[in-house]
Tab-separated table of C-alpha atoms and ligand atoms in Angstrom:
chain	number	residue	atom	x	y	z
R	281	MET	CA	-13.643	-2.959	10.177
R	282	LEU	CA	-14.035	-5.691	7.617
R	283	ILE	CA	-11.105	-7.433	6.212
R	284	MET	CA	-12.112	-9.618	2.009
R	285	MET	CA	-10.289	-11.750	2.047
R	286	ILE	CA	-9.825	-13.314	-1.869
R	287	GLU	CA	-8.298	-17.202	-1.403
R	288	ASP	CA	-8.753	-20.637	-3.017
R	289	GLU	CA	-7.159	-22.842	-0.602
R	290	ALA	CA	-10.298	-23.713	1.792
R	291	ALA	CA	-8.426	-24.643	4.598
R	292	LEU	CA	-6.243	-21.521	4.810
R	293	ARG	CA	-9.988	-18.914	4.257
R	294	GLU	CA	-11.267	-20.821	7.051
R	295	VAL	CA	-8.354	-20.742	8.929
R	296	VAL	CA	-7.754	-16.957	8.538
R	297	GLU	CA	-11.104	-15.837	8.702
R	298	TYR	CA	-11.628	-17.709	12.151
R	299	ASN	CA	-8.094	-16.011	13.537
R	300	LEU	CA	-9.451	-12.726	12.297
R	301	SER	CA	-12.487	-12.485	13.277
R	302	ARG	CA	-11.681	-13.727	17.412
R	303	GLU	CA	-9.836	-10.810	16.978
R	304	GLY	CA	-12.523	-8.409	16.432
R	305	PHE	CA	-12.498	-7.904	12.869
R	306	GLN	CA	-15.164	-8.539	10.015
R	307	VAL	CA	-14.288	-11.370	6.907
R	308	ALA	CA	-16.140	-11.333	4.272
R	309	ALA	CA	-14.190	-14.667	2.185
R	310	PHE	CA	-14.049	-15.235	-1.093
R	311	GLU	CA	-13.013	-18.232	-3.421
R	312	ASN	CA	-13.075	-16.354	-6.544
R	313	ALA	CA	-12.117	-12.997	-7.505
R	314	ASN	CA	-14.744	-12.188	-9.898
R	315	ASP	CA	-17.194	-12.839	-6.794
R	316	ALA	CA	-14.854	-10.145	-4.982
R	317	LEU	CA	-15.075	-8.035	-7.270
R	318	ILE	CA	-19.022	-7.559	-7.325
R	319	ALA	CA	-18.404	-7.741	-3.313
R	320	VAL	CA	-16.090	-4.145	-3.405
R	321	GLU	CA	-17.985	-2.791	-4.979
R	322	ASP	CA	-21.523	-3.451	-3.417
R	323	CYS	CA	-19.696	-3.491	0.464
R	324	PRO	CA	-16.294	-1.446	-0.050
R	325	PRO	CA	-13.819	-3.266	2.851
R	326	ASP	CA	-11.514	-1.619	4.278
R	327	LEU	CA	-8.579	-4.348	3.949
R	328	ILE	CA	-8.074	-6.693	1.042
R	329	LEU	CA	-6.026	-9.701	1.632
R	330	LEU	CA	-5.445	-11.143	-2.059
R	331	ASP	CA	-4.110	-14.319	-2.936
R	332	LEU	CA	-2.870	-13.655	-6.543
R	333	MET	CA	-2.671	-18.003	-8.300
R	334	LEU	CA	-6.770	-18.319	-7.964
R	335	PRO	CA	-9.614	-19.477	-10.695
R	336	GLY	CA	-11.210	-17.389	-12.931
R	337	LEU	CA	-9.566	-13.971	-12.261
R	338	GLN	CA	-6.122	-13.968	-11.213
R	339	GLY	CA	-4.287	-11.765	-8.164
R	340	LEU	CA	-3.216	-9.354	-9.885
R	341	GLN	CA	-6.253	-8.707	-12.642
R	342	PHE	CA	-8.105	-7.878	-10.338
R	343	LEU	CA	-5.903	-5.323	-8.389
R	344	ASP	CA	-5.437	-3.739	-11.519
R	345	ILE	CA	-9.240	-3.325	-11.993
R	346	LEU	CA	-9.372	-1.614	-8.411
R	347	ARG	CA	-6.588	0.011	-8.420
R	348	GLN	CA	-8.098	1.883	-12.408
R	349	ARG	CA	-11.326	1.929	-10.390
R	350	ASP	CA	-9.675	4.740	-8.620
R	351	GLN	CA	-10.426	2.208	-5.677
R	352	ARG	CA	-6.910	2.758	-2.405
R	353	THR	CA	-8.190	0.145	-0.265
R	354	PRO	CA	-4.650	-1.320	0.817
R	355	VAL	CA	-4.188	-4.817	-0.168
R	356	ILE	CA	-2.119	-7.099	1.319
R	357	ILE	CA	-0.670	-9.921	-1.026
R	358	ILE	CA	-0.914	-13.515	-0.020
R	359	SER	CA	0.829	-15.924	-2.543
R	360	ALA	CA	3.402	-19.459	-2.956
R	361	ARG	CA	4.851	-17.169	-5.322
R	362	THR	CA	7.983	-15.527	-3.292
R	363	SER	CA	10.863	-14.897	-5.636
R	364	GLU	CA	11.856	-10.723	-5.127
R	365	GLU	CA	10.647	-10.207	-8.723
R	366	ASP	CA	6.631	-11.290	-7.541
R	367	VAL	CA	6.879	-9.655	-4.984
R	368	ILE	CA	8.176	-6.333	-6.565
R	369	ARG	CA	5.474	-6.398	-9.306
R	370	ALA	CA	2.956	-6.804	-7.509
R	371	LEU	CA	4.117	-3.102	-5.286
R	372	GLU	CA	4.635	-1.831	-8.261
R	373	ARG	CA	1.461	-3.172	-9.584
R	374	GLY	CA	-0.126	-1.338	-6.629
R	375	ALA	CA	0.135	-3.974	-3.969
R	376	ASP	CA	0.863	-1.439	-0.545
R	377	ASP	CA	1.866	-4.987	1.518
R	378	TYR	CA	3.204	-8.860	0.326
R	379	LEU	CA	3.252	-11.664	3.210
R	380	PRO	CA	4.538	-15.386	1.945
R	381	LYS	CA	3.045	-18.192	2.143
R	382	PRO	CA	2.834	-19.691	4.487
R	383	PHE	CA	3.065	-17.406	7.078
R	384	SER	CA	2.462	-17.353	10.802
R	385	LEU	CA	-0.917	-15.729	12.231
R	386	LYS	CA	0.416	-13.738	14.090
R	387	LEU	CA	2.578	-11.743	11.207
R	388	LEU	CA	-0.751	-11.679	9.711
R	389	GLU	CA	-2.825	-10.178	12.154
R	390	THR	CA	-0.009	-7.966	12.909
R	391	LYS	CA	0.269	-6.619	9.044
R	392	VAL	CA	-3.429	-5.883	8.892
R	393	LYS	CA	-3.083	-3.958	12.116
R	394	VAL	CA	-0.189	-2.069	11.201
R	395	ALA	CA	-1.762	-0.968	7.798
R	396	LEU	CA	-5.177	0.149	9.481
R	397	ARG	CA	-3.832	2.017	12.049
R	398	ARG	CA	-1.914	3.893	9.174
R	399	LEU	CA	-5.109	4.367	7.816
R	400	SER	CA	-6.760	5.951	10.531
R	401	GLY	CA	-3.530	8.108	11.652
R	402	GLU	CA	-4.354	9.933	8.486
R	403	GLN	CA	-7.202	10.873	10.444
R	404	ALA	CA	-5.267	12.139	12.761
R	405	PRO	CA	-6.482	16.242	13.949
R	406	GLY	CA	-4.346	19.197	13.016
R	407	SER	CA	-4.183	20.657	9.200
R	408	SER	CA	-4.915	18.068	6.833
R	409	ARG	CA	-3.666	19.617	3.948
R	410	PHE	CA	0.001	20.446	2.659
R	411	SER	CA	1.443	21.535	-0.405
R	412	SER	CA	5.411	22.166	-1.129
R	413	GLY	CA	6.538	22.645	-4.726
R	414	GLY	CA	3.431	22.390	-6.862
R	415	VAL	CA	2.324	19.113	-4.730
R	416	SER	CA	-0.818	19.447	-2.622
R	417	LEU	CA	-1.924	16.697	-0.482
R	418	ASP	CA	-5.163	16.515	1.866
R	419	LEU	CA	-4.668	13.852	4.069
R	420	ASP	CA	-8.347	13.593	4.931
R	421	SER	CA	-9.569	13.245	1.147
R	422	HIS	CA	-6.134	11.312	0.318
R	423	ARG	CA	-5.977	13.297	-2.408
R	424	ALA	CA	-2.759	14.121	-3.967
R	425	VAL	CA	-2.434	16.461	-6.322
R	426	CYS	CA	0.572	17.826	-8.669
R	427	GLY	CA	-0.080	20.442	-11.042
R	428	ASP	CA	-3.627	20.696	-12.427
R	429	SER	CA	-4.062	16.813	-12.283
R	430	GLU	CA	-4.900	14.271	-9.599
R	431	LEU	CA	-2.053	11.425	-8.675
R	432	GLN	CA	-3.195	8.044	-9.146
R	433	LEU	CA	-0.779	6.812	-6.090
R	434	THR	CA	-0.915	3.027	-4.250
R	435	GLN	CA	-1.179	3.727	-0.760
R	436	LYS	CA	2.734	3.348	0.124
R	437	GLU	CA	3.348	5.806	-3.004
R	438	PHE	CA	0.744	8.602	-0.767
R	439	ASP	CA	2.169	7.706	2.749
R	440	LEU	CA	5.809	8.522	1.292
R	441	LEU	CA	4.910	11.205	-0.161
R	442	ALA	CA	3.159	12.802	2.470
R	443	LEU	CA	6.064	12.542	4.225
R	444	PHE	CA	8.592	14.637	2.735
R	445	VAL	CA	5.479	17.684	1.472
R	446	ARG	CA	5.045	17.909	4.892
R	447	LYS	CA	9.332	18.080	4.959
R	448	PRO	CA	10.733	20.027	2.153
R	449	GLY	CA	14.324	19.466	2.529
R	450	LYS	CA	14.547	16.871	5.659
R	451	VAL	CA	16.577	13.979	4.689
R	452	PHE	CA	15.240	10.638	5.827
R	453	THR	CA	17.310	7.274	5.363
R	454	ARG	CA	16.206	4.231	3.565
R	455	ASN	CA	15.992	2.267	7.524
R	456	GLN	CA	13.872	5.697	8.605
R	457	LEU	CA	11.726	5.378	5.676
R	458	LEU	CA	11.176	1.391	5.731
R	459	ASN	CA	10.167	1.910	10.082
R	460	VAL	CA	7.728	4.782	9.498
R	461	ILE	CA	6.310	3.755	6.125
R	462	TRP	CA	6.652	0.292	6.589
R	463	GLY	CA	6.449	-0.352	10.070
R	464	TYR	CA	7.105	-4.151	11.727
R	465	GLU	CA	6.874	-5.587	8.349
R	466	THR	CA	9.479	-7.558	8.021
R	467	ASP	CA	9.626	-9.385	5.625
R	468	VAL	CA	10.906	-5.475	2.959
R	469	ASN	CA	14.156	-4.345	3.066
R	470	SER	CA	16.000	-1.184	1.669
R	471	ARG	CA	15.437	-1.721	-1.921
R	472	THR	CA	11.536	-1.734	-1.450
R	473	VAL	CA	11.865	1.424	-0.882
R	474	ASP	CA	13.719	2.220	-3.872
R	475	VAL	CA	11.201	0.617	-5.659
R	476	HIS	CA	8.673	2.714	-4.442
R	477	MET	CA	10.128	5.937	-4.383
R	478	ALA	CA	11.452	5.485	-7.937
R	479	MET	CA	7.622	4.564	-8.566
R	480	LEU	CA	6.894	8.435	-6.934
R	481	ARG	CA	8.894	9.705	-8.831
R	482	LYS	CA	7.443	8.429	-12.351
R	483	LYS	CA	3.677	9.257	-11.154
R	484	LEU	CA	5.337	12.541	-9.978
R	485	ALA	CA	7.142	12.980	-13.970
R	486	ASP	CA	8.299	16.843	-13.858
R	487	ARG	CA	8.312	17.483	-10.364
R	488	GLY	CA	10.081	14.042	-9.504
R	489	ARG	CA	12.622	16.203	-9.659
R	490	TYR	CA	11.917	17.109	-6.306
R	491	ILE	CA	13.106	13.925	-4.963
R	492	LYS	CA	16.607	13.797	-4.758
R	493	THR	CA	18.285	10.199	-3.736
R	494	LEU	CA	22.050	10.670	-1.928
R	495	PRO	CA	23.513	7.728	-2.879
R	496	LYS	CA	23.644	4.888	-0.073
R	497	ILE	CA	21.968	7.203	2.555
R	498	GLY	CA	18.379	7.567	2.022
R	499	TYR	CA	16.251	10.716	-0.216
R	500	LEU	CA	14.920	13.966	0.820
R	501	TRP	CA	12.436	16.507	-0.879
R	502	GLU	CA	13.990	19.627	-2.132
R	503	ALA	CA	11.309	22.346	-2.823
R	504	GLY	CA	10.114	24.961	-1.251
R	505	PRO	CA	7.177	25.159	0.767
R	506	ALA	CA	3.290	25.967	-0.227
R	507	GLY	CA	3.966	27.888	-3.774
R	508	ALA	CA	7.028	27.075	-4.575
R	509	LYS	CA	7.371	26.230	-7.647
G	750	CA	CA1	-4.243	-20.128	-5.070
């Protein structure tokens, strides 16, 4: 597994690189996002650790370019910017997770493993295609199609949609969604769920209406099985 780290603070870069290598990961560390952008093309990583305040290209700009290129590599933000606004902005722009500095190496390792495990879980045996309400998902190719157009989803949005489309009519509480999708990440709360659900609903456009909100409880996908409108 190749992990790309973009961090301009040399000491932090070194300690993270050392620790992740010891855990058996291959680490490609960069001190600026411009170089990293070229490397992403040449040698696509399995996961990216991204600092926000960088010399040259900023973390969020890097993220924008990555997502515009349709690269869905999981991105974990590591930043000293810790306001709710910063976290939400990064998630909305396509980050999968957010780790405020300073952080424990143990927590970083856990988050990295959870994100990678989620990736491999999507290639589980059995049927990999699901559809409901005109929305189709292929877990193998990681594609989501809504009507005639392909959806551009972040990792988390895709995971959420997969959960709903596979179980139409099932109510998921915010806590269940937190547990299933975010695992044991500790810096997330029900607001995180709401932000992702709102983005998902927006991206689904017309079919966003299938996502029903149950106030104070959670969400459900209210559409029939394959072929239903
Ligand atoms: Ca920095």
